[in-house]
Coordinates of N, CA and C in Angstrom, one line a residue:
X19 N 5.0 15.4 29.3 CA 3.6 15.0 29.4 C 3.4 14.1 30.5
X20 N 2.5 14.6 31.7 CA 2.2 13.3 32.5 C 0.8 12.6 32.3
X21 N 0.9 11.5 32.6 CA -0.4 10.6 31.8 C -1.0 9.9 33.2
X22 N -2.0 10.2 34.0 CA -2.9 9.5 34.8 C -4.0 8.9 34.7
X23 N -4.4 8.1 35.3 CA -5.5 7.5 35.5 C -7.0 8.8 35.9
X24 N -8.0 8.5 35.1 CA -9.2 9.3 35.3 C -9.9 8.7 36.1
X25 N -10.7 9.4 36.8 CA -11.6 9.3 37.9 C -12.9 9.7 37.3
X26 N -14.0 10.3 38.2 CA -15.0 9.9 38.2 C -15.4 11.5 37.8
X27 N -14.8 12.1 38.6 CA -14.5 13.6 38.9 C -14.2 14.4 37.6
X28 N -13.8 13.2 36.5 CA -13.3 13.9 35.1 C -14.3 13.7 33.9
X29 N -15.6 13.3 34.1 CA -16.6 13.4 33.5 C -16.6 14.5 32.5
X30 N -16.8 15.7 32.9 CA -17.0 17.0 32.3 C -15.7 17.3 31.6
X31 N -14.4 16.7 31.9 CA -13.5 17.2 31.4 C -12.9 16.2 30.3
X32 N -13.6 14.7 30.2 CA -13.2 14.3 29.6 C -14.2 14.2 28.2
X33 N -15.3 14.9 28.5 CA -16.7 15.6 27.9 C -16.1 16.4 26.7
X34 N -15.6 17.8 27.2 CA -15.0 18.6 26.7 C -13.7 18.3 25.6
X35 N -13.0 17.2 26.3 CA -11.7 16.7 25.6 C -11.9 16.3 24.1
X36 N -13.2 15.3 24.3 CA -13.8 14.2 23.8 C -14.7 15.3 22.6
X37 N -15.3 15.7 22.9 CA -15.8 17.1 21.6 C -15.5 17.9 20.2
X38 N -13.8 18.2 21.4 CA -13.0 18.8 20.2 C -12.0 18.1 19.5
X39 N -11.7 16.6 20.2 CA -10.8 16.0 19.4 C -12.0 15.4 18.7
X40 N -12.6 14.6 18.8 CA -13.6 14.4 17.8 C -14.1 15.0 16.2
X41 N -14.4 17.0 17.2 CA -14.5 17.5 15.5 C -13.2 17.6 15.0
X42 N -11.8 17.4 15.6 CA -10.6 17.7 15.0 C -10.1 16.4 14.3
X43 N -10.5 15.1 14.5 CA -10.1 14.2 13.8 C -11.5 13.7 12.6
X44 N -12.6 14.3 12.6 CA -13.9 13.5 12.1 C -14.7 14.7 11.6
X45 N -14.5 15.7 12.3 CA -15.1 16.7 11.2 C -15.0 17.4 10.1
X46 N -15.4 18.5 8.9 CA -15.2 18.7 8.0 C -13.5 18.5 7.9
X47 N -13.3 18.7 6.6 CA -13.8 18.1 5.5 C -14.4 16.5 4.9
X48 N -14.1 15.9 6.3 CA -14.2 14.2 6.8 C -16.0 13.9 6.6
X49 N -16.6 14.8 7.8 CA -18.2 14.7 7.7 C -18.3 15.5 7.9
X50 N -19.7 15.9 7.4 CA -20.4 16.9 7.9 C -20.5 17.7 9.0
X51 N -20.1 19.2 9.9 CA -20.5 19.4 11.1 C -21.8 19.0 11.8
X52 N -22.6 19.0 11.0 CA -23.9 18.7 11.8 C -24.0 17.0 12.5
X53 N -23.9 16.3 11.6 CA -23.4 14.9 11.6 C -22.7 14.7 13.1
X54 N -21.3 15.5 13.0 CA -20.2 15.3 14.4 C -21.0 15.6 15.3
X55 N -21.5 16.9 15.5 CA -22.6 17.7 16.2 C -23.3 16.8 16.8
X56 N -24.2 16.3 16.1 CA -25.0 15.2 16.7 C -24.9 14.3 17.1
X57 N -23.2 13.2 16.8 CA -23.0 12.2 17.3 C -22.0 12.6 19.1
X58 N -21.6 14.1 19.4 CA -21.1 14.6 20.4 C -22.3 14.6 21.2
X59 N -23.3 15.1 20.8 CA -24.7 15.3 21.7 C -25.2 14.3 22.5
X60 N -24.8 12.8 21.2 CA -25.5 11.9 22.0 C -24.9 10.6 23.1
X61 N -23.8 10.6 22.3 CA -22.3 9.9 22.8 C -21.5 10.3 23.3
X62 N -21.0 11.8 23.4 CA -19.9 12.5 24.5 C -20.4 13.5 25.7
X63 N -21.6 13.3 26.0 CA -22.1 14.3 27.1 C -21.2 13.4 28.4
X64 N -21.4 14.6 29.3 CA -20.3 14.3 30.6 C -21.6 12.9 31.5
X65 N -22.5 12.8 31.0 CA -23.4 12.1 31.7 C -22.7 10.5 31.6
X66 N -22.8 10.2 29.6 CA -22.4 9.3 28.9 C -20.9 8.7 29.3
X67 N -20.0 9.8 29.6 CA -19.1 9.7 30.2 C -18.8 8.9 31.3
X68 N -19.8 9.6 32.8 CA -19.5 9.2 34.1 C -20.2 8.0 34.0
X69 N -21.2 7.4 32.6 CA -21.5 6.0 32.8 C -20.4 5.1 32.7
X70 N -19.4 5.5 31.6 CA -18.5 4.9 31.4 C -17.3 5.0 31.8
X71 N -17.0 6.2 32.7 CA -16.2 6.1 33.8 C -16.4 5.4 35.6
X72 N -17.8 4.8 35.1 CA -18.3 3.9 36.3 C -18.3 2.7 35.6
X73 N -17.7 2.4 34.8 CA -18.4 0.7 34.4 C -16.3 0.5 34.1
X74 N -16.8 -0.6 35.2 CA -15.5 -1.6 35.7 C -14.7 -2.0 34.4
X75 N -15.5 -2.1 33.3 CA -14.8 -3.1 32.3 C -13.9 -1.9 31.5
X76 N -14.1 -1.0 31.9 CA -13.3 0.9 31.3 C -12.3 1.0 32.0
X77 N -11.2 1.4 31.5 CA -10.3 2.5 32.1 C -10.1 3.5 31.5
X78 N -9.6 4.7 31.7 CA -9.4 5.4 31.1 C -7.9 6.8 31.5
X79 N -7.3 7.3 30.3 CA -6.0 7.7 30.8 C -6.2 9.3 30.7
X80 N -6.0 10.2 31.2 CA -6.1 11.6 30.7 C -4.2 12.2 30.6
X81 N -4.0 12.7 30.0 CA -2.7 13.0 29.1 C -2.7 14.7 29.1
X82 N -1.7 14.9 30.3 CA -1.7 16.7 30.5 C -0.5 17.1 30.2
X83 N -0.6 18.1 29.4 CA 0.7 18.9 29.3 C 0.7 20.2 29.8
X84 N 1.7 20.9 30.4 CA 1.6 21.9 31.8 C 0.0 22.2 31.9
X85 N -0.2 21.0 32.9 CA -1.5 21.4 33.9 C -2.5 22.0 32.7
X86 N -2.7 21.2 31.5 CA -3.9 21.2 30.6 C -4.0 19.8 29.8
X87 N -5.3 19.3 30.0 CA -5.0 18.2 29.1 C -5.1 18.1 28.3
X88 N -4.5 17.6 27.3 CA -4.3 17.8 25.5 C -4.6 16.3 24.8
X89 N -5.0 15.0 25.8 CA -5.1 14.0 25.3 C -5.7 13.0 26.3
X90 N -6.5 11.9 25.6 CA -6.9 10.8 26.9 C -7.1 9.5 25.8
X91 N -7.3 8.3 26.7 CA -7.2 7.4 25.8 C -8.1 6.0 26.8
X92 N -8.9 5.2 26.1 CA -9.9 4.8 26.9 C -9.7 3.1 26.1
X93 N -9.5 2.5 27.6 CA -9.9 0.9 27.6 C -10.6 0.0 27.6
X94 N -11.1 -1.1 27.1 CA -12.5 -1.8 27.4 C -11.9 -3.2 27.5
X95 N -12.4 -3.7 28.4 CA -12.2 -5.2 28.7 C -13.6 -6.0 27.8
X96 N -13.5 -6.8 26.8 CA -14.7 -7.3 26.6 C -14.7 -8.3 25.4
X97 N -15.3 -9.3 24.9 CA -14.6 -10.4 24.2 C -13.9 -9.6 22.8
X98 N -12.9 -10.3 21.7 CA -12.5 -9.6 21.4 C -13.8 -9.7 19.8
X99 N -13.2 -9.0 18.6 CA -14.2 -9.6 17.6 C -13.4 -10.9 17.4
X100 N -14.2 -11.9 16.4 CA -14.6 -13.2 16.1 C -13.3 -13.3 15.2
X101 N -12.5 -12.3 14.3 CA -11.6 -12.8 13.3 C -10.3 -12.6 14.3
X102 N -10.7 -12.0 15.3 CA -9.1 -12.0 16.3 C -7.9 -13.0 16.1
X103 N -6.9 -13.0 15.5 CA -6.0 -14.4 15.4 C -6.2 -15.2 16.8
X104 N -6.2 -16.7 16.8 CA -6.0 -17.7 17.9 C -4.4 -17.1 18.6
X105 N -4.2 -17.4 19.4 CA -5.2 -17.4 21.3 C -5.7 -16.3 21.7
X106 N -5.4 -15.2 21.3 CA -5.4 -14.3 21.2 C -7.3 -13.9 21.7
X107 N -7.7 -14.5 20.8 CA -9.6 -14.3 20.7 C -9.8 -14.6 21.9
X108 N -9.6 -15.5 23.1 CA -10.0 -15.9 24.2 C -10.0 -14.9 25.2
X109 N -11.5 -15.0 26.1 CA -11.3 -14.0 26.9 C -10.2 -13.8 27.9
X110 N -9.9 -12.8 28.0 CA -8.9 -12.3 28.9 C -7.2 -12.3 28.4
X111 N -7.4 -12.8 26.9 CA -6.1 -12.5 26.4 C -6.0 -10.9 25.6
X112 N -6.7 -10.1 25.5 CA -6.6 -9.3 24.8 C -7.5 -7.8 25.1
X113 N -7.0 -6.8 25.4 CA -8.2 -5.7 25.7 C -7.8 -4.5 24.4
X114 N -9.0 -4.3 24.4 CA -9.4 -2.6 23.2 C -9.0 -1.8 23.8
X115 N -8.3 -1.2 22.9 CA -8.1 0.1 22.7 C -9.3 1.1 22.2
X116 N -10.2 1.5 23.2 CA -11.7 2.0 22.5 C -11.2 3.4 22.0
X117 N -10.6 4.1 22.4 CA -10.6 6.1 22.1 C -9.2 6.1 22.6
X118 N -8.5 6.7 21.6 CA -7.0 7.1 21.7 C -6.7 8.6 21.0
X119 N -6.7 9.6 21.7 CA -6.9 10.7 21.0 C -6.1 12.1 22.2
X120 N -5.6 13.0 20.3 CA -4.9 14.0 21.2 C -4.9 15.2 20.0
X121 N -5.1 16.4 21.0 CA -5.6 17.6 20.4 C -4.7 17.5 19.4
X122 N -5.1 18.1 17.9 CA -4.6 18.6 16.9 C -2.9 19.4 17.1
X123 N -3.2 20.1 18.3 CA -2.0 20.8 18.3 C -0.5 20.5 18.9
X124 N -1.3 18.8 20.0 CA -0.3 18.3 20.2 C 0.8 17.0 19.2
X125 N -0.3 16.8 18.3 CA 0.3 15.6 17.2 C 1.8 16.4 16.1
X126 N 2.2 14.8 16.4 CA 4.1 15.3 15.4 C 4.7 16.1 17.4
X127 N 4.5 15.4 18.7 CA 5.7 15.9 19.1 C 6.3 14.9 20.0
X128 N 6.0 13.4 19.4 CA 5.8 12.4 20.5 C 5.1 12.2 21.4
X129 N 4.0 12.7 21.7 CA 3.1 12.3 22.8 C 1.6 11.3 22.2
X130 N 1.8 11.3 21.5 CA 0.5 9.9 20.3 C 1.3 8.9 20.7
X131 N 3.1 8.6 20.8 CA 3.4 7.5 21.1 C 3.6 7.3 22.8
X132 N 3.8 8.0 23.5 CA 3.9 8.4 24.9 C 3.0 7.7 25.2
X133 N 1.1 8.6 24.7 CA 0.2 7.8 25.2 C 0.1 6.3 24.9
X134 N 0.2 5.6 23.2 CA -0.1 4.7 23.3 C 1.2 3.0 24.1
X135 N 2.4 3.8 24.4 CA 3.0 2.8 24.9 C 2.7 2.8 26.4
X136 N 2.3 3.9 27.1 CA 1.5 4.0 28.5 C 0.2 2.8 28.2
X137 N -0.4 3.3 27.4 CA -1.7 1.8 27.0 C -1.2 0.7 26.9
X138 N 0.2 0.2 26.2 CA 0.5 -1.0 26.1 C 1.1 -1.7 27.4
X139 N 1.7 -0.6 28.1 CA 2.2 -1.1 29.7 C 1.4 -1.5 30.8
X140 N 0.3 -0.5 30.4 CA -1.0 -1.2 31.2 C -1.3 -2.3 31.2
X141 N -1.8 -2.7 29.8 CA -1.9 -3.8 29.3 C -1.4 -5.4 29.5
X142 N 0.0 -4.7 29.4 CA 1.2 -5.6 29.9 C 0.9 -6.4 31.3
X143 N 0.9 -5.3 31.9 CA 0.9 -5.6 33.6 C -0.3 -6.1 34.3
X144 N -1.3 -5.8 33.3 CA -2.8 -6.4 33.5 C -2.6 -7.9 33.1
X145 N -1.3 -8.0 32.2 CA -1.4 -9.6 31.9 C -2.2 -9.8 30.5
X146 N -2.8 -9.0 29.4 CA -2.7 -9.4 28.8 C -1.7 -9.6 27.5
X147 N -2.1 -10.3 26.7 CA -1.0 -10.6 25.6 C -0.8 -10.0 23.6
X148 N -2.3 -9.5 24.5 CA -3.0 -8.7 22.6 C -3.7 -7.5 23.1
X149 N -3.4 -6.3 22.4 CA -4.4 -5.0 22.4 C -4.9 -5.1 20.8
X150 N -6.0 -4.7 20.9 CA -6.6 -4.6 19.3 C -7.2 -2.7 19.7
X151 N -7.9 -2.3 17.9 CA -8.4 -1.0 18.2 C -8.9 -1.2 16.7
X152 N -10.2 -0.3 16.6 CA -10.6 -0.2 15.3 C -10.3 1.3 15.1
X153 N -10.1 1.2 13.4 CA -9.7 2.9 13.1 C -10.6 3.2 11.6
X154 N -11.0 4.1 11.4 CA -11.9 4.6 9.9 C -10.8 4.2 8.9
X155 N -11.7 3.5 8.0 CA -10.4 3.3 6.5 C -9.6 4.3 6.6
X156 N -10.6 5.7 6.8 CA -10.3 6.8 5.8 C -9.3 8.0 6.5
X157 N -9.1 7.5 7.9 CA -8.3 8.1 8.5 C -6.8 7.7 8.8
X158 N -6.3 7.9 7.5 CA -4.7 7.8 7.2 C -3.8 8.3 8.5
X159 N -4.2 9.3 8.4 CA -2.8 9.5 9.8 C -3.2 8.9 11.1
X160 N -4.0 8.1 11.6 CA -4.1 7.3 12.7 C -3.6 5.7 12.2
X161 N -4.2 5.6 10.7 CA -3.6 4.3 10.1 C -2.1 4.6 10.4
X162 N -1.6 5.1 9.3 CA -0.2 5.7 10.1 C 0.6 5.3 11.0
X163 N -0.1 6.3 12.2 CA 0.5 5.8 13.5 C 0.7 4.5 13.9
X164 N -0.8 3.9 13.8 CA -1.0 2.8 14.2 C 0.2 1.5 13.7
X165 N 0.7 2.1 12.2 CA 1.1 1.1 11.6 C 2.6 1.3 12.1
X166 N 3.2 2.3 12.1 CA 4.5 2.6 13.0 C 4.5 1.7 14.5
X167 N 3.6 1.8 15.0 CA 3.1 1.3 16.8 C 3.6 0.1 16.1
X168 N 3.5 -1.0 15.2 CA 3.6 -2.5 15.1 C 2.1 -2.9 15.5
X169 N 1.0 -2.1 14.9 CA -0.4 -2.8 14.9 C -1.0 -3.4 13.2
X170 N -1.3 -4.7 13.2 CA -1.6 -5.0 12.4 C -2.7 -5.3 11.8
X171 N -3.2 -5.2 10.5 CA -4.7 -5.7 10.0 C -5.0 -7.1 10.1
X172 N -6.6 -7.1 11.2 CA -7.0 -8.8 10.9 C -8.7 -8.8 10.2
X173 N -8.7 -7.8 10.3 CA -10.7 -7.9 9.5 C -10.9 -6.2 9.5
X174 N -12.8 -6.2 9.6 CA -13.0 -4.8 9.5 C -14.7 -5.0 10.3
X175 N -15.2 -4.1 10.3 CA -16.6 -3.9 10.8 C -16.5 -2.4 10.5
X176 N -18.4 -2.4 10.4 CA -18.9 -1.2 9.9 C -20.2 -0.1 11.5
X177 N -19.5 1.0 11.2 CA -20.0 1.7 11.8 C -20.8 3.0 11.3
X178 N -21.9 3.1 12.4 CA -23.0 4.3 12.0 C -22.6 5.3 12.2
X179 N -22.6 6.5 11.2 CA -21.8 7.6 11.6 C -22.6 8.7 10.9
X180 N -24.0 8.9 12.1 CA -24.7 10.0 11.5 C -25.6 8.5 9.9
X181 N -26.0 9.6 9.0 CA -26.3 8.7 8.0 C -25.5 7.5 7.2
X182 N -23.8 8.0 7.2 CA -23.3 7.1 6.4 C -22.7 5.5 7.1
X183 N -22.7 4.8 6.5 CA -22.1 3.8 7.3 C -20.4 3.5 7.0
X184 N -19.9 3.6 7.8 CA -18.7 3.8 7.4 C -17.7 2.6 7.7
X185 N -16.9 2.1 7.1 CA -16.0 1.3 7.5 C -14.5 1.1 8.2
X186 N -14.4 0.9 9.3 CA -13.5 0.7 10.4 C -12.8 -0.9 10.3
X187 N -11.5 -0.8 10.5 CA -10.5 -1.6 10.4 C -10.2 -2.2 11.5
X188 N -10.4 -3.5 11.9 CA -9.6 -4.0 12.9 C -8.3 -4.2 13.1
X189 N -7.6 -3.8 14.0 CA -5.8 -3.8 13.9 C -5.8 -4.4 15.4
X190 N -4.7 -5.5 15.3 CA -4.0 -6.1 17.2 C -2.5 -5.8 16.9
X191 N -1.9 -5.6 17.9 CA -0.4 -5.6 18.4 C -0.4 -6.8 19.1
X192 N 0.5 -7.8 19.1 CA 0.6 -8.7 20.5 C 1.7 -8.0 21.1
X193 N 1.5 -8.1 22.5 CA 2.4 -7.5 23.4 C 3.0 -8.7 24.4
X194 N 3.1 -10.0 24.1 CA 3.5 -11.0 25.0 C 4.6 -11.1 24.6
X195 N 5.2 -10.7 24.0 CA 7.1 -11.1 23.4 C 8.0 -10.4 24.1

Protein backbone atom coordinates (compact mmCIF):
# COMPACT_ATOMS: atom_id res chain seq x y z
CA UNK A 1 0.00 0.00 0.00
CA UNK A 2 1.41 3.46 -0.77
CA UNK A 3 -0.08 6.29 1.36
CA UNK A 4 0.22 10.09 -0.06
CA UNK A 5 -0.58 13.28 0.66
CA UNK A 6 -3.96 14.65 -1.23
CA UNK A 7 -4.15 17.59 -3.16
CA UNK A 8 -6.62 19.66 -4.40
CA UNK A 9 -7.07 17.68 -7.64
CA UNK A 10 -8.62 14.77 -5.33
CA UNK A 11 -11.79 16.36 -4.57
CA UNK A 12 -13.95 14.12 -6.69
CA UNK A 13 -11.95 11.18 -5.67
CA UNK A 14 -11.91 11.65 -2.34
CA UNK A 15 -15.96 12.36 -2.84
CA UNK A 16 -16.41 8.99 -4.20
CA UNK A 17 -14.04 7.28 -1.48
CA UNK A 18 -15.84 8.99 1.17
CA UNK A 19 -19.59 7.69 -0.12
CA UNK A 20 -18.89 4.21 -0.07
CA UNK A 21 -16.87 3.87 2.93
CA UNK A 22 -19.40 5.72 4.69
CA UNK A 23 -22.45 3.44 3.52
CA UNK A 24 -19.93 0.46 4.31
CA UNK A 25 -19.12 1.42 7.82
CA UNK A 26 -22.79 3.46 8.81
CA UNK A 27 -25.17 1.97 6.66
CA UNK A 28 -27.82 -0.58 7.01
CA UNK A 29 -28.10 -2.56 9.25
CA UNK A 30 -26.38 0.49 11.45
CA UNK A 31 -28.93 3.28 9.80
CA UNK A 32 -31.11 3.67 7.62
CA UNK A 33 -30.07 4.06 3.70
CA UNK A 34 -31.90 7.07 3.28
CA UNK A 35 -30.48 8.72 6.51
CA UNK A 36 -26.57 7.85 4.93
CA UNK A 37 -28.00 9.02 1.61
CA UNK A 38 -28.69 12.24 2.90
CA UNK A 39 -25.85 12.85 5.11
CA UNK A 40 -23.37 11.87 1.78
CA UNK A 41 -25.42 14.59 -0.21
CA UNK A 42 -24.76 17.09 2.14
CA UNK A 43 -21.34 16.44 3.75
CA UNK A 44 -19.31 14.40 1.11
CA UNK A 45 -19.93 16.26 -2.24
CA UNK A 46 -16.46 16.84 -4.06
CA UNK A 47 -17.44 20.65 -3.53
CA UNK A 48 -17.50 20.07 0.54
CA UNK A 49 -14.48 18.33 -0.02
CA UNK A 50 -12.24 20.83 -2.11
CA UNK A 51 -13.45 23.26 0.87
CA UNK A 52 -11.77 21.19 3.08
CA UNK A 53 -8.97 20.23 1.05
CA UNK A 54 -8.31 24.09 0.88
CA UNK A 55 -8.56 24.89 4.52
CA UNK A 56 -4.89 24.91 5.97
CA UNK A 57 -5.98 23.55 9.35
CA UNK A 58 -6.79 19.84 7.09
CA UNK A 59 -4.58 17.41 5.78
CA UNK A 60 -5.44 14.66 4.31
CA UNK A 61 -3.86 11.09 3.21
CA UNK A 62 -5.21 8.94 0.32
CA UNK A 63 -4.16 5.14 0.65
CA UNK A 64 -3.71 3.23 -2.88
CA UNK A 65 -3.38 -0.21 -3.52
CA UNK A 66 -2.17 -1.07 -7.15
CA UNK A 67 -3.04 2.28 -8.61
CA UNK A 68 -6.72 2.27 -6.79
CA UNK A 69 -7.45 3.86 -3.69
CA UNK A 70 -8.97 1.70 -1.11
CA UNK A 71 -8.54 4.21 1.78
CA UNK A 72 -7.82 7.95 3.07
CA UNK A 73 -7.68 9.40 6.30
CA UNK A 74 -8.15 13.21 7.27
CA UNK A 75 -6.49 15.61 9.89
CA UNK A 76 -7.65 18.72 11.66
CA UNK A 77 -5.59 21.03 13.55
CA UNK A 78 -8.02 22.78 16.07
CA UNK A 79 -8.42 23.11 19.98
CA UNK A 80 -8.86 19.82 21.38
CA UNK A 81 -12.37 19.03 23.44
CA UNK A 82 -12.45 20.43 27.05
CA UNK A 83 -11.99 16.74 28.88
CA UNK A 84 -8.68 16.23 26.85
CA UNK A 85 -6.16 15.03 29.75
CA UNK A 86 -3.61 18.13 30.82
CA UNK A 87 -1.05 19.18 28.72
CA UNK A 88 -2.26 17.56 26.28
CA UNK A 89 -5.60 20.10 25.95
CA UNK A 90 -3.28 23.05 24.97
CA UNK A 91 -3.22 24.33 21.64
CA UNK A 92 -0.79 22.81 19.54
CA UNK A 93 -0.19 19.82 21.67
CA UNK A 94 -2.51 17.55 20.03
CA UNK A 95 -4.33 17.16 16.44
CA UNK A 96 -7.63 14.91 15.30
CA UNK A 97 -7.83 12.34 13.70
CA UNK A 98 -11.26 13.64 11.77
CA UNK A 99 -11.90 10.45 9.04
CA UNK A 100 -9.87 7.29 9.04
CA UNK A 101 -11.30 4.95 6.72
CA UNK A 102 -10.79 1.98 4.37
CA UNK A 103 -12.93 0.01 1.86
CA UNK A 104 -14.66 -3.00 3.37
CA UNK A 105 -12.60 -5.14 1.24
CA UNK A 106 -9.40 -3.98 2.41
CA UNK A 107 -9.92 -4.46 6.43
CA UNK A 108 -8.14 -7.68 8.32
CA UNK A 109 -4.89 -7.21 5.81
CA UNK A 110 -2.90 -4.59 7.79
CA UNK A 111 -3.49 -1.60 6.02
CA UNK A 112 -6.12 0.09 9.02
CA UNK A 113 -2.71 -0.06 10.85
CA UNK A 114 -0.38 1.09 7.87
CA UNK A 115 -2.72 3.98 7.56
CA UNK A 116 -3.11 4.91 11.06
CA UNK A 117 0.78 4.75 12.13
CA UNK A 118 1.40 6.92 8.72
CA UNK A 119 -1.15 9.42 10.84
CA UNK A 120 0.78 9.06 13.99
CA UNK A 121 4.29 9.85 12.15
CA UNK A 122 2.91 12.76 10.76
CA UNK A 123 1.89 13.77 13.75
CA UNK A 124 5.08 13.02 15.39
CA UNK A 125 7.09 15.16 13.09
CA UNK A 126 4.58 17.93 13.13
CA UNK A 127 5.69 17.93 16.83
CA UNK A 128 2.77 17.10 18.28
CA UNK A 129 2.46 14.95 21.51
CA UNK A 130 -1.40 13.74 21.49
CA UNK A 131 -3.74 12.54 18.54
CA UNK A 132 -7.36 12.17 19.67
CA UNK A 133 -10.46 10.80 17.24
CA UNK A 134 -14.05 10.39 18.07
CA UNK A 135 -15.72 6.94 17.15
CA UNK A 136 -19.77 5.79 17.34
CA UNK A 137 -20.34 3.73 20.72
CA UNK A 138 -21.81 1.37 18.43
CA UNK A 139 -19.08 0.78 16.10
CA UNK A 140 -17.17 -2.16 17.69
CA UNK A 141 -14.77 -2.96 15.07
CA UNK A 142 -13.22 0.65 14.88
CA UNK A 143 -13.54 0.55 18.82
CA UNK A 144 -11.44 -2.44 18.30
CA UNK A 145 -8.90 -1.19 16.27
CA UNK A 146 -8.62 1.83 17.95
CA UNK A 147 -8.12 -0.04 21.18
CA UNK A 148 -5.29 -2.39 19.74
CA UNK A 149 -3.61 1.21 18.21
CA UNK A 150 -3.07 2.08 22.29
CA UNK A 151 -6.02 4.77 21.98
CA UNK A 152 -7.67 5.45 24.99
CA UNK A 153 -11.26 6.67 26.55
CA UNK A 154 -11.40 10.30 28.04
CA UNK A 155 -15.17 11.58 27.55
CA UNK A 156 -17.84 11.43 24.77
CA UNK A 157 -20.02 14.00 22.73
CA UNK A 158 -23.06 13.52 20.80
CA UNK A 159 -23.69 13.73 17.10
CA UNK A 160 -26.51 14.37 14.54
CA UNK A 161 -27.04 11.59 12.41
CA UNK A 162 -29.93 12.16 10.18
CA UNK A 163 -32.76 12.13 13.03
CA UNK A 164 -31.03 10.14 15.67
CA UNK A 165 -28.55 11.59 17.93
CA UNK A 166 -26.01 9.36 18.39
CA UNK A 167 -23.22 9.06 20.74
CA UNK A 168 -19.45 9.20 19.82
CA UNK A 169 -16.53 8.47 22.12
CA UNK A 170 -13.61 10.48 22.67
CA UNK A 171 -10.29 8.43 22.52
CA UNK A 172 -6.27 10.12 22.56
CA UNK A 173 -3.01 8.10 22.02
CA UNK A 174 -0.02 10.22 23.36
CA UNK A 175 2.61 9.92 20.95
CA UNK A 176 5.54 11.86 22.94
CA UNK A 177 7.21 8.76 24.56
Amino acid sequence: MFIRPATAADAALLADLSAVTMCEAFGPPHNPAPVVDAYIQSALTPETLATELNDKRSVFFIADQDGSAVGFAKLRRHAPPRRMPLPYRSRGQAVEIQRIYLLNSQIGQGQGRLLMNYCLDWARQQGYKAVWLGVWERNERALGFYQRMGFERFGFHYFQFGPERQRDYWLVKIIDA
